[in-house]
Amino acid sequence: MNKCIPKQTLGGGVDGHERGECARMLSDKNIAEMLSAGLGPVTYRLRTELAGEVWHWNPRGSWSDEARQCGYWTSSSSISTPINLSYGYRLPRRGNTIDQANNDGYSRISDGDENSFWKSNPYLDPYFTGESKDAHPQWIVIDLGKVKPVNSIRIQWGMPCARQVRVEYWTGNDPMHLHIERNDDWRVFPRGVIDNSPGGDVTTRLSSSSIPVQFVRVLMNSSSAPTTQPSADVRDRLGFAVREISLGQTNDAGEFEDYVRHHPDRSQTIVYVSSTDPWHRAEDINYKTEQPGLDFVLRSKLANHLPVLVPVGVLYDTPDNAVSEIQYLLARNYSLEGVELGEEPDGQWTSPEDFAALYVATARQLRSLSSQLKLGGPSLQNFDGHLLTWPDKSGNRFWMNRFLRALRAAESPFDFFSFEYYPFDDVCSDAAPQLLEIPHRLRAMLSSLHDDGVPSDIPWLMTEFGYSVFAGRHEVDIEGALFHADTVGTFLTSGGTKAYLYGYEPDYLTDELKCSWGNLMMLQISNADKKLNRLSTYYSARLITNDWMQWVTKTHEVYPVTIEPDNAGVTAYAVRRPDKQWALLAVNKDPNRSAQLSVQFTGASVDTFTGKVDIAQFSRQQYRWQEDGPNGRPLVSNLPSHLQRAASRYYELPPYSVSVLRGHVGR
């Protein structure tokens, strides 16, 4: 089914955290404990992309408007003192109310301040893309929270404004979270087409009678180009700008009732946008979240003497800043696994064509630095079944298919594909039925991506995976080990190339959904004495890297396994190791019942294990979690049990367990 070298295949991710946490998490002592789990390569995750921020990966650099300390930032590629920390900068032209990081920002379209404004990304203008003027229409979506009667809209344009506008409403439930079985689409209001818009403050009657809607989209084409900003920078003259927007109902007396809540915080009416201008100021630095410095990570033992997968900002950054970063890393002679462009554009509602244009602009400049650089992405957010977007003119709703088509049309490099896997949003319910779904969900996701045209002959990287994007007990209890083993086994037997565990760094418990304390982590920083507690995922990683596989730079062969129906709660994954032993990774996901496993090999002269069989097992006998709010901890935390016994007909798998059976077949 696959071939892999464990030391190069199984790794972990390093991310941004709250201020002061990077030094605390990544001390020399903690890094040594992280490495003891046996994981190999590291991927650097870029939290600023998810937060809608610009990444000053090097605090030294230059502004496009140096005198005013604002504009478009490019970090310096010159080598001086090593970079140990870096920060993101909030965007004063932000459009989205919601972000995927700390979610503590707000949209400038509904903030109640007519002096602030949202502006779209200038790099999507024909000036930069070389495409037709209507190739990348920009949009604003307003979520009223519930269905309300709408017949009017007021747009207070900034500069530049849109000359052509369409105001539309959604015919279904939720345009931001689509489902394959629904063919809902945007429908234009009867008077929603506006040509030759003059800009300024414009109130438009959209229909003679009110239409009950919740979601409204403003679609913009043909930028007016001039700007009121005192700048010679062409980027200030490109795109579209809106100062404030109101949506509601005009009565027969001409009185307008505005449904939009205008507040400079999360209490505002939720707004989504197609893109955001990366223009910002020195004062916009966000000290609440820090990224570990590139030098700190790549020079430390974390790198494990292996190439590192590094990111560059795309959605909220400039190609110049990305190029400068890679120039810096190449000048330092760091070994790079590849360069991942952007992070989770699908989860930030970016259209595939828009992200492709930004990707192409960055990739072309990066490739000019070195033909040896491996460029890829786009680090897709987890999805169920199909990754969908609004249909294009041909009716195509598949995000990745359209993204790849745009890359091929531009002849852009795409050397590897990356995605993330967090299958369960509900961490408050019973884990047992969820665990049964792990292989099916991951295989369905991979199959859908194959159908969308992701090439099979390039590496597929699972650059993050974890039980859920939300914190909960399942991640720190025994279920975390079962999830980890099942996900790694499924990914490798499905042809995956590299899997990077999220939660590699030591962390603290949190009660994110107010139902249980947990976190994505394999090592816990104790509130009581600051020592590290080894959690269940740590032991699962040890089982995989020390027992199922050999921790050597040699190829392992992955083979398919069929499970008989009477062991429906069991999954198993087989490898042929370089030492010629067969090893079976078996997961029993029944919380109460043991499983009796009979092991047979097909196509062999002897179809069972022979001689001595090594058995390693991790279950509740080795690990038990003590729930105690923020002070929860493992009550029992021991290494997997090991024994050697003569080969037999049956092998017992304890309830809720991960086991490795290893031995020879034949003489």
XYZ file of C-alpha atoms in Angstrom:
667
model
C 0.000 0.000 0.000
C 2.837 2.383 0.770
C 6.498 2.700 1.723
C 7.875 4.988 4.410
C 10.905 5.810 6.525
C 9.463 6.471 10.004
C 12.169 8.917 11.054
C 11.218 11.081 8.066
C 7.487 10.331 7.966
C 6.170 10.888 11.505
C 6.673 14.365 12.930
C 5.155 17.192 14.959
C 4.115 20.805 14.588
C 5.341 23.949 16.377
C 2.880 26.835 16.561
C 2.391 30.307 17.969
C 1.126 30.723 21.544
C 0.263 33.356 24.126
C 2.960 35.836 25.102
C 5.710 34.255 27.175
C 4.609 30.691 26.446
C 7.169 29.813 23.755
C 10.133 30.062 26.141
C 8.230 28.165 28.828
C 7.111 25.390 26.492
C 10.324 25.025 24.521
C 12.973 24.896 27.234
C 15.909 22.556 26.658
C 14.468 20.118 29.190
C 11.054 20.132 27.531
C 12.517 19.700 24.052
C 14.431 16.628 25.267
C 11.180 15.164 26.579
C 9.384 15.960 23.311
C 12.084 14.179 21.323
C 11.825 11.110 23.557
C 8.430 10.357 21.971
C 10.345 9.363 18.849
C 8.873 11.811 16.339
C 11.199 13.025 13.604
C 10.593 16.069 11.365
C 9.038 19.386 12.395
C 6.619 21.680 10.610
C 6.377 25.344 11.601
C 2.734 26.447 11.798
C 1.745 30.034 11.034
C -0.861 31.323 13.483
C -0.805 34.827 11.999
C -2.486 33.594 8.803
C -5.389 32.210 10.847
C -5.631 35.418 12.884
C -5.836 37.638 9.799
C -2.501 39.263 10.593
C 0.727 40.143 8.806
C 3.753 38.180 10.021
C 6.894 40.160 10.817
C 8.966 36.975 10.771
C 12.022 39.187 11.316
C 11.469 42.237 13.558
C 14.056 44.041 11.438
C 12.827 45.277 8.091
C 11.320 48.213 6.218
C 7.960 49.874 5.576
C 6.737 51.042 2.192
C 6.043 54.363 3.959
C 9.069 54.528 6.220
C 8.432 58.092 7.355
C 5.008 57.235 8.788
C 5.966 53.685 9.885
C 3.076 52.164 7.968
C 2.117 50.567 4.681
C 3.421 47.226 3.418
C 6.130 45.541 5.451
C 9.107 43.494 4.240
C 11.254 41.794 6.867
C 14.979 41.987 6.279
C 16.771 39.032 4.712
C 20.108 40.232 6.106
C 21.683 37.983 8.704
C 22.395 39.499 12.089
C 21.400 38.258 15.551
C 19.283 35.069 15.538
C 15.512 35.517 15.578
C 14.079 33.982 18.752
C 10.575 35.477 18.684
C 8.315 37.087 16.112
C 4.880 38.708 16.095
C 1.874 39.326 13.928
C 0.338 42.724 13.245
C -3.401 43.295 13.206
C -4.916 44.705 10.030
C -6.641 48.104 10.382
C -8.434 47.393 7.088
C -9.770 44.056 8.311
C -13.026 42.787 6.800
C -13.913 39.554 8.619
C -15.648 39.647 11.980
C -14.499 36.080 12.667
C -10.955 34.716 12.541
C -9.610 31.206 13.095
C -7.081 32.018 15.856
C -7.967 33.912 19.043
C -11.035 35.413 17.350
C -10.660 38.705 19.202
C -10.773 41.139 16.266
C -13.642 42.702 14.304
C -14.680 43.942 10.893
C -14.216 47.599 9.942
C -17.352 47.360 7.770
C -19.743 47.234 10.742
C -17.685 48.877 13.504
C -19.670 52.128 13.633
C -16.643 54.240 12.697
C -17.024 56.022 9.360
C -13.336 56.948 9.373
C -12.201 53.312 9.352
C -12.692 51.082 6.339
C -12.237 47.608 4.915
C -10.211 47.267 1.758
C -9.729 44.220 -0.439
C -6.326 42.754 -1.264
C -4.646 44.856 -3.994
C -2.704 41.819 -5.233
C -5.960 40.498 -6.725
C -6.195 43.503 -9.069
C -5.354 43.049 -12.783
C -2.343 45.310 -12.197
C -0.693 42.362 -10.416
C -2.500 39.308 -11.812
C -2.417 40.316 -15.488
C -5.936 38.921 -15.855
C -9.139 40.591 -17.023
C -10.679 43.282 -14.840
C -13.503 40.974 -13.724
C -11.363 37.880 -13.031
C -11.458 38.374 -9.258
C -14.696 40.036 -8.143
C -14.648 40.815 -4.436
C -17.526 40.393 -2.046
C -18.977 41.166 1.360
C -21.421 38.775 3.061
C -23.651 40.046 5.884
C -25.179 37.555 8.330
C -28.205 39.116 10.021
C -28.337 36.274 12.531
C -31.868 35.291 11.586
C -34.290 35.768 8.712
C -35.555 39.344 8.423
C -37.543 41.303 5.791
C -35.063 43.234 3.617
C -35.672 45.716 0.808
C -32.859 48.287 1.137
C -29.102 48.609 1.559
C -26.855 51.552 2.321
C -23.170 51.387 1.364
C -20.766 54.067 2.529
C -17.925 53.625 0.089
C -14.330 54.400 0.759
C -11.822 54.962 -2.027
C -11.399 53.180 -4.310
C -15.017 52.110 -4.755
C -16.733 49.614 -7.064
C -18.357 50.845 -10.263
C -20.389 47.662 -10.766
C -22.285 46.115 -7.862
C -24.681 43.202 -7.460
C -26.633 42.757 -4.231
C -27.813 39.181 -3.726
C -29.469 36.990 -1.091
C -28.872 33.330 -0.238
C -31.695 30.904 -0.952
C -30.684 28.262 1.589
C -29.580 27.897 5.197
C -25.911 28.910 5.472
C -23.673 29.938 2.548
C -20.533 29.792 4.710
C -20.936 26.075 5.547
C -22.048 24.163 2.464
C -23.388 20.623 2.024
C -23.192 18.460 -1.088
C -26.875 17.515 -1.035
C -28.024 21.160 -1.228
C -27.828 23.203 -4.428
C -28.590 26.598 -2.931
C -27.125 29.660 -4.623
C -27.081 33.438 -4.564
C -30.074 35.174 -6.151
C -29.931 38.833 -7.151
C -32.495 41.217 -5.652
C -34.977 42.557 -8.256
C -33.209 45.941 -8.213
C -29.879 44.647 -6.988
C -27.778 45.361 -10.102
C -26.034 48.723 -9.860
C -23.980 49.956 -12.807
C -21.787 53.064 -12.765
C -21.981 53.484 -9.003
C -20.877 57.013 -8.086
C -19.332 55.988 -4.764
C -19.867 58.060 -1.636
C -22.873 57.199 0.551
C -25.452 55.323 -1.508
C -28.830 53.974 -0.355
C -30.454 51.547 -2.784
C -33.995 50.193 -2.783
C -33.453 46.527 -3.659
C -37.073 45.508 -4.213
C -40.542 46.991 -4.089
C -41.575 44.553 -1.368
C -39.434 43.081 1.368
C -37.812 39.667 0.924
C -37.195 37.446 3.979
C -33.430 36.762 4.090
C -30.597 36.142 6.559
C -27.497 36.295 4.333
C -26.851 39.079 1.816
C -23.857 39.346 -0.522
C -22.486 42.512 -2.114
C -20.510 41.514 -5.225
C -18.082 44.129 -6.569
C -16.400 44.628 -9.957
C -14.468 47.410 -11.719
C -12.514 49.434 -9.197
C -12.670 53.225 -9.459
C -8.884 53.321 -8.838
C -8.363 56.773 -7.174
C -7.740 56.916 -3.427
C -8.022 59.539 -0.726
C -4.917 58.136 0.983
C -1.858 60.442 0.780
C 0.297 57.753 -0.832
C 2.172 57.239 -4.058
C 1.989 53.463 -3.535
C -0.023 51.908 -6.372
C -1.453 49.338 -3.946
C -3.511 52.081 -2.290
C -5.299 52.675 -5.605
C -6.264 49.029 -6.208
C -9.231 47.036 -4.980
C -12.391 48.159 -3.209
C -12.979 49.989 0.077
C -16.123 50.226 2.227
C -16.379 52.427 5.325
C -19.701 51.153 6.680
C -22.670 49.122 5.502
C -26.322 49.065 6.571
C -29.013 46.605 5.581
C -32.704 46.593 6.387
C -36.134 47.804 5.407
C -37.501 51.098 4.134
C -41.175 51.710 4.970
C -43.779 53.586 2.924
C -42.854 56.833 4.660
C -39.271 56.466 3.465
C -37.901 55.644 6.916
C -35.005 53.177 6.890
C -34.687 50.560 9.654
C -31.113 49.281 9.870
C -30.680 45.683 11.080
C -26.883 45.854 11.246
C -25.296 46.195 14.698
C -22.398 48.640 14.334
C -19.826 47.945 17.081
C -15.985 47.817 17.216
C -16.014 44.337 18.748
C -17.506 40.867 18.363
C -21.009 42.126 19.249
C -21.247 43.615 15.742
C -23.303 41.996 13.007
C -21.112 39.262 11.545
C -19.467 40.150 8.250
C -17.372 37.975 5.929
C -15.187 39.262 3.088
C -13.365 37.783 0.111
C -9.943 39.253 1.002
C -8.225 41.942 3.076
C -5.508 44.465 2.333
C -2.256 43.665 4.256
C -1.585 47.382 4.825
C -0.845 48.096 8.511
C 1.058 50.297 10.976
C 3.811 49.848 13.542
C 1.241 50.364 16.310
C -0.754 47.323 15.131
C 1.661 44.800 16.643
C -0.174 42.053 18.560
C 1.876 41.179 21.638
C -0.820 38.798 22.918
C 0.398 36.042 20.597
C 3.991 35.207 19.732
C 5.562 32.937 17.156
C 8.789 31.110 18.051
C 11.607 32.610 16.027
C 12.643 30.812 12.860
C 16.243 30.642 14.041
C 15.178 29.339 17.440
C 13.316 26.416 15.868
C 15.691 25.574 13.032
C 18.847 25.843 15.162
C 17.474 23.895 18.131
C 17.398 20.154 18.744
C 13.727 20.303 17.746
C 14.795 20.167 14.111
C 16.263 16.713 14.818
C 18.896 17.157 12.061
C 16.080 16.819 9.508
C 14.655 19.214 6.895
C 11.928 21.493 8.283
C 8.664 22.363 6.546
C 8.356 26.164 6.774
C 5.465 28.515 5.923
C 5.171 31.852 4.200
C 2.248 34.225 4.593
C -0.011 34.561 1.543
C -3.542 35.608 2.503
C -2.523 38.597 4.623
C 1.018 39.233 3.451
C 3.009 40.265 0.407
C 5.114 38.209 -2.020
C 8.100 40.418 -1.165
C 7.933 39.444 2.508
C 7.704 35.750 1.593
C 10.687 35.965 -0.747
C 12.757 37.767 1.865
C 12.005 35.023 4.402
C 13.188 32.210 2.154
C 16.247 34.222 1.102
C 17.111 34.504 4.784
C 16.661 30.773 5.446
C 18.709 29.801 2.400
C 21.472 32.209 3.419
C 21.517 30.503 6.831
C 21.927 27.175 5.011
C 18.935 25.644 6.764
C 17.651 22.374 5.355
C 14.073 22.884 4.127
C 11.588 20.079 3.522
C 9.447 22.506 1.576
C 7.682 25.857 1.698
C 3.986 25.777 2.565
C 2.160 28.744 1.055
C -0.607 30.123 3.268
C -2.739 28.285 5.789
C -6.393 27.208 5.659
C -7.631 29.547 2.887
C -10.778 27.422 2.577
C -11.562 27.892 6.260
C -11.266 31.650 5.789
C -13.837 31.675 2.973
C -11.314 32.611 0.283
C -12.395 31.641 -3.215
C -10.154 29.065 -4.926
C -9.416 31.452 -7.792
C -8.446 34.286 -5.455
C -6.148 32.084 -3.411
C -4.644 30.631 -6.590
C -3.776 34.142 -7.796
C -2.055 34.963 -4.501
C -0.330 31.564 -4.457
C 0.933 31.974 -8.046
C 2.320 35.457 -7.383
C 4.301 34.181 -4.392
C 5.333 30.837 -5.892
C 6.795 32.391 -9.035
C 9.082 34.648 -7.052
C 10.098 31.867 -4.659
C 10.945 29.489 -7.487
C 13.258 32.120 -8.955
C 15.360 31.879 -5.769
C 16.089 28.191 -6.272
C 14.777 25.515 -8.597
C 15.301 23.038 -5.743
C 12.665 24.591 -3.484
C 9.572 22.432 -3.007
C 6.468 24.637 -2.998
C 2.978 23.535 -2.042
C -0.027 23.808 0.214
C -2.665 24.959 0.824
C -3.013 23.362 4.298
C -6.720 22.733 3.875
C -8.941 22.910 6.914
C -10.687 19.683 7.933
C -13.946 19.031 6.086
C -16.556 16.282 5.916
C -17.111 14.490 2.616
C -16.515 17.287 0.105
C -14.720 20.624 0.182
C -17.273 22.961 -1.401
C -17.517 26.581 -2.441
C -20.130 28.629 -4.262
C -20.617 27.378 -7.845
C -18.792 29.061 -10.705
C -20.428 29.793 -14.073
C -20.129 26.128 -15.067
C -21.687 24.963 -11.803
C -18.412 23.606 -10.366
C -18.645 23.703 -6.538
C -15.414 21.844 -5.677
C -12.838 24.129 -4.060
C -9.696 22.083 -4.608
C -10.592 21.183 -8.198
C -10.972 24.829 -9.133
C -7.807 25.822 -7.257
C -5.763 23.227 -9.156
C -7.269 24.289 -12.489
C -6.181 27.864 -11.816
C -2.643 26.719 -10.926
C -2.381 24.630 -14.093
C -3.601 27.530 -16.219
C -0.869 29.705 -14.694
C 1.735 26.907 -14.989
C 2.514 27.388 -11.318
C 4.631 24.917 -9.315
C 2.703 22.630 -6.955
C 5.203 20.154 -5.545
C 3.261 18.812 -2.564
C -0.257 18.851 -1.175
C -1.023 19.602 2.493
C -4.147 19.332 4.606
C -5.287 19.139 8.235
C -7.432 16.530 9.998
C -9.552 17.413 13.050
C -12.647 15.237 12.623
C -14.727 15.957 15.735
C -16.226 19.308 16.705
C -18.123 17.772 19.625
C -15.774 17.028 22.528
C -18.612 17.025 25.059
C -20.228 13.752 23.933
C -19.226 10.118 24.394
C -16.004 9.388 22.506
C -16.687 5.685 21.798
C -18.950 6.148 18.727
C -16.676 8.908 17.421
C -13.595 6.679 17.547
C -15.328 4.157 15.281
C -15.601 6.848 12.582
C -11.895 7.796 12.370
C -10.780 5.621 9.419
C -13.954 6.205 7.422
C -13.837 9.971 7.822
C -10.178 10.248 6.856
C -10.500 7.883 3.889
C -13.590 9.738 2.644
C -11.694 13.020 2.875
C -8.714 11.634 0.955
C -10.962 10.001 -1.664
C -12.773 13.290 -2.231
C -9.460 15.074 -2.773
C -8.363 12.420 -5.265
C -11.654 12.970 -7.098
C -10.972 16.715 -7.120
C -7.772 16.043 -9.037
C -5.034 16.303 -6.412
C -2.131 14.456 -8.102
C -1.179 11.073 -6.656
C 2.440 11.404 -7.743
C 3.313 14.252 -5.374
C 3.757 13.984 -1.585
C 0.584 14.257 0.512
C 1.343 15.875 3.860
C -1.024 15.856 6.840
C 0.530 18.976 8.328
C -1.729 18.980 11.397
C -3.915 16.335 12.974
C -5.722 16.043 16.263
C -8.975 14.850 17.800
C -10.689 18.241 17.522
C -9.954 21.915 17.020
C -11.619 22.326 20.426
C -10.093 21.292 23.744
C -11.675 18.482 25.730
C -11.020 15.482 27.927
C -10.889 12.968 25.063
C -7.556 14.471 23.964
C -5.820 13.826 27.289
C -7.557 10.603 28.346
C -6.913 7.143 26.845
C -8.976 8.077 23.757
C -6.159 10.374 22.631
C -3.862 7.393 22.125
C -6.496 5.451 20.186
C -7.178 8.423 17.932
C -3.485 8.984 17.251
C -2.691 5.356 16.365
C -5.790 4.940 14.202
C -5.146 8.180 12.304
C -1.485 7.407 11.595
C -2.345 3.869 10.491
C -5.165 5.018 8.209
C -3.072 7.792 6.680
C -0.132 5.534 5.839
C -2.271 2.731 4.416
C -4.019 5.369 2.287
C -0.726 6.392 0.674
C 0.118 9.415 2.837
C 3.698 10.703 2.843
C 4.209 12.630 6.115
C 2.035 13.110 9.201
C 2.711 15.921 11.692
C 1.053 15.661 15.100
C -0.463 18.875 16.422
C 0.121 19.251 20.153
C 3.810 18.402 20.041
C 4.682 21.177 22.528
C 3.885 20.809 26.250
C 0.780 22.786 27.200
C -1.870 23.420 29.850
C -5.434 22.187 30.308
C -8.258 24.427 29.142
C -12.058 24.210 29.226
C -12.829 25.669 25.836
C -16.443 24.497 25.426
C -17.295 24.577 29.146
C -17.883 20.835 29.320
C -14.501 19.264 30.149
C -10.856 20.171 30.631
C -8.327 19.003 28.062
C -6.093 20.112 25.203
C -4.290 18.895 22.108
C -0.993 17.855 23.686
C 1.127 14.815 24.415
C 2.909 16.443 27.382
C 1.157 18.417 30.125
C 2.695 21.275 32.080
C 1.399 20.717 35.593
C -0.123 23.692 37.406
C 1.126 22.339 40.723
C 4.851 21.831 40.220
C 5.552 22.715 36.561
C 6.774 19.198 35.844
C 5.754 17.475 32.630
C 3.140 14.737 32.665
C 3.273 12.208 29.859
C -0.179 11.874 28.320
C -1.730 9.049 26.317
C -0.722 10.415 22.894
C 2.915 10.419 24.016
C 2.746 6.678 24.664
C 0.948 6.023 21.378
C 3.764 7.829 19.552
C 6.324 5.708 21.435
C 4.490 2.507 20.497
C 4.477 3.448 16.826
C 8.077 4.640 16.603
C 9.673 2.076 18.942
C 7.582 -1.075 18.556
C 5.516 -1.013 15.391
C 8.367 0.451 13.342
C 12.133 0.561 13.626
C 13.562 4.002 14.297
C 16.094 3.712 11.484
C 16.574 5.497 8.199
C 15.410 2.498 6.239
C 12.278 1.766 4.259
C 9.262 0.065 5.830
C 6.588 -1.519 3.644
C 2.927 -0.941 4.528
C 0.425 -3.720 3.744
C -3.388 -3.864 3.789
C -5.309 -5.562 6.586
C -8.815 -6.989 6.465
C -10.798 -7.281 9.703
C -13.519 -9.908 10.034
C -17.013 -8.565 10.865
C -17.039 -10.030 14.387
C -14.225 -7.593 15.304
C -15.954 -4.475 14.020
C -14.492 -2.338 16.810
C -10.918 -3.262 15.860
C -8.674 -1.661 13.250
C -5.212 -2.940 12.360
C -2.280 -1.826 10.234
C 0.631 -3.989 9.047
C 4.242 -3.163 8.203
C 7.163 -5.263 7.028
C 10.173 -3.851 8.829
C 13.796 -3.693 7.615
C 14.672 -6.419 10.159
C 12.269 -8.712 8.186
C 9.783 -8.846 11.032
C 6.073 -8.269 10.496
C 4.418 -5.842 12.907
C 0.703 -5.341 13.407
C -0.623 -2.146 15.008
C -4.056 -3.009 16.419
C -6.570 -0.630 18.006
C -9.512 -1.926 20.066
C -12.060 0.896 20.272
C -14.571 -0.916 22.453
C -14.424 0.713 25.913
C -15.711 -2.368 27.744
C -14.899 -5.579 25.861
C -11.665 -7.319 24.961
C -11.182 -8.563 21.411
C -9.791 -11.953 20.422
C -7.679 -11.415 17.343
C -6.643 -14.213 15.028
C -3.809 -13.179 12.705
C -3.421 -14.750 9.274
C -1.137 -13.761 6.390
C -2.186 -14.383 2.792
C 0.254 -15.284 0.062
C 2.778 -16.810 2.468
C 3.866 -20.468 2.744
C 3.192 -20.215 6.484
C 0.165 -18.057 7.188
C 0.678 -17.255 10.879
C 3.324 -15.857 13.189
C 5.938 -18.476 14.100
C 8.379 -18.752 16.966
C 8.281 -15.950 19.532
C 5.934 -12.972 19.218
C 6.682 -9.639 20.913
C 3.532 -7.999 22.290
C 3.416 -4.354 23.420
C 0.149 -2.997 24.795
C -1.169 0.298 26.084
C -4.559 0.368 27.825
C -6.222 1.576 31.016
C -3.873 -0.679 32.945
C -1.033 1.635 31.932
C -2.928 4.941 31.846
C -5.808 6.473 33.783
C -6.849 10.100 33.808
C -7.886 11.895 36.998
C -10.353 14.661 36.223
C -9.935 17.686 38.516
C -10.791 20.803 36.499
C -7.658 22.813 35.632
C -5.638 20.517 37.925
C -6.546 17.297 36.112
C -3.637 14.909 35.561
C -2.817 11.272 34.838
C -3.427 9.137 37.929
C -1.513 6.293 36.253
C 0.988 7.056 33.478
C 3.251 4.154 32.539
C 5.030 2.907 29.452
C 3.277 0.207 27.411
C 3.606 -3.315 28.740
C 5.948 -5.696 26.908
C 6.034 -9.451 26.857
C 7.278 -12.197 24.586
C 5.364 -15.406 24.100
C 5.118 -18.295 21.710
C 2.999 -17.697 18.633
C -0.592 -18.781 19.168
C -3.908 -18.866 17.433
C -5.417 -15.870 19.257
C -4.141 -12.625 20.741
C -6.167 -10.648 23.262
C -6.654 -6.916 22.834
C -7.838 -5.233 26.068
C -10.735 -2.734 25.988
C -9.717 0.715 24.761
C -6.186 -0.311 23.834
C -3.392 0.090 21.316
C -1.296 -3.054 20.764
C 1.654 -4.066 18.621
C 2.169 -7.732 17.664
C 5.583 -8.337 16.121
C 7.312 -11.453 14.888
C 8.364 -13.595 11.956
C 6.295 -15.445 9.405
C 7.799 -18.673 8.108
C 11.374 -19.659 8.695
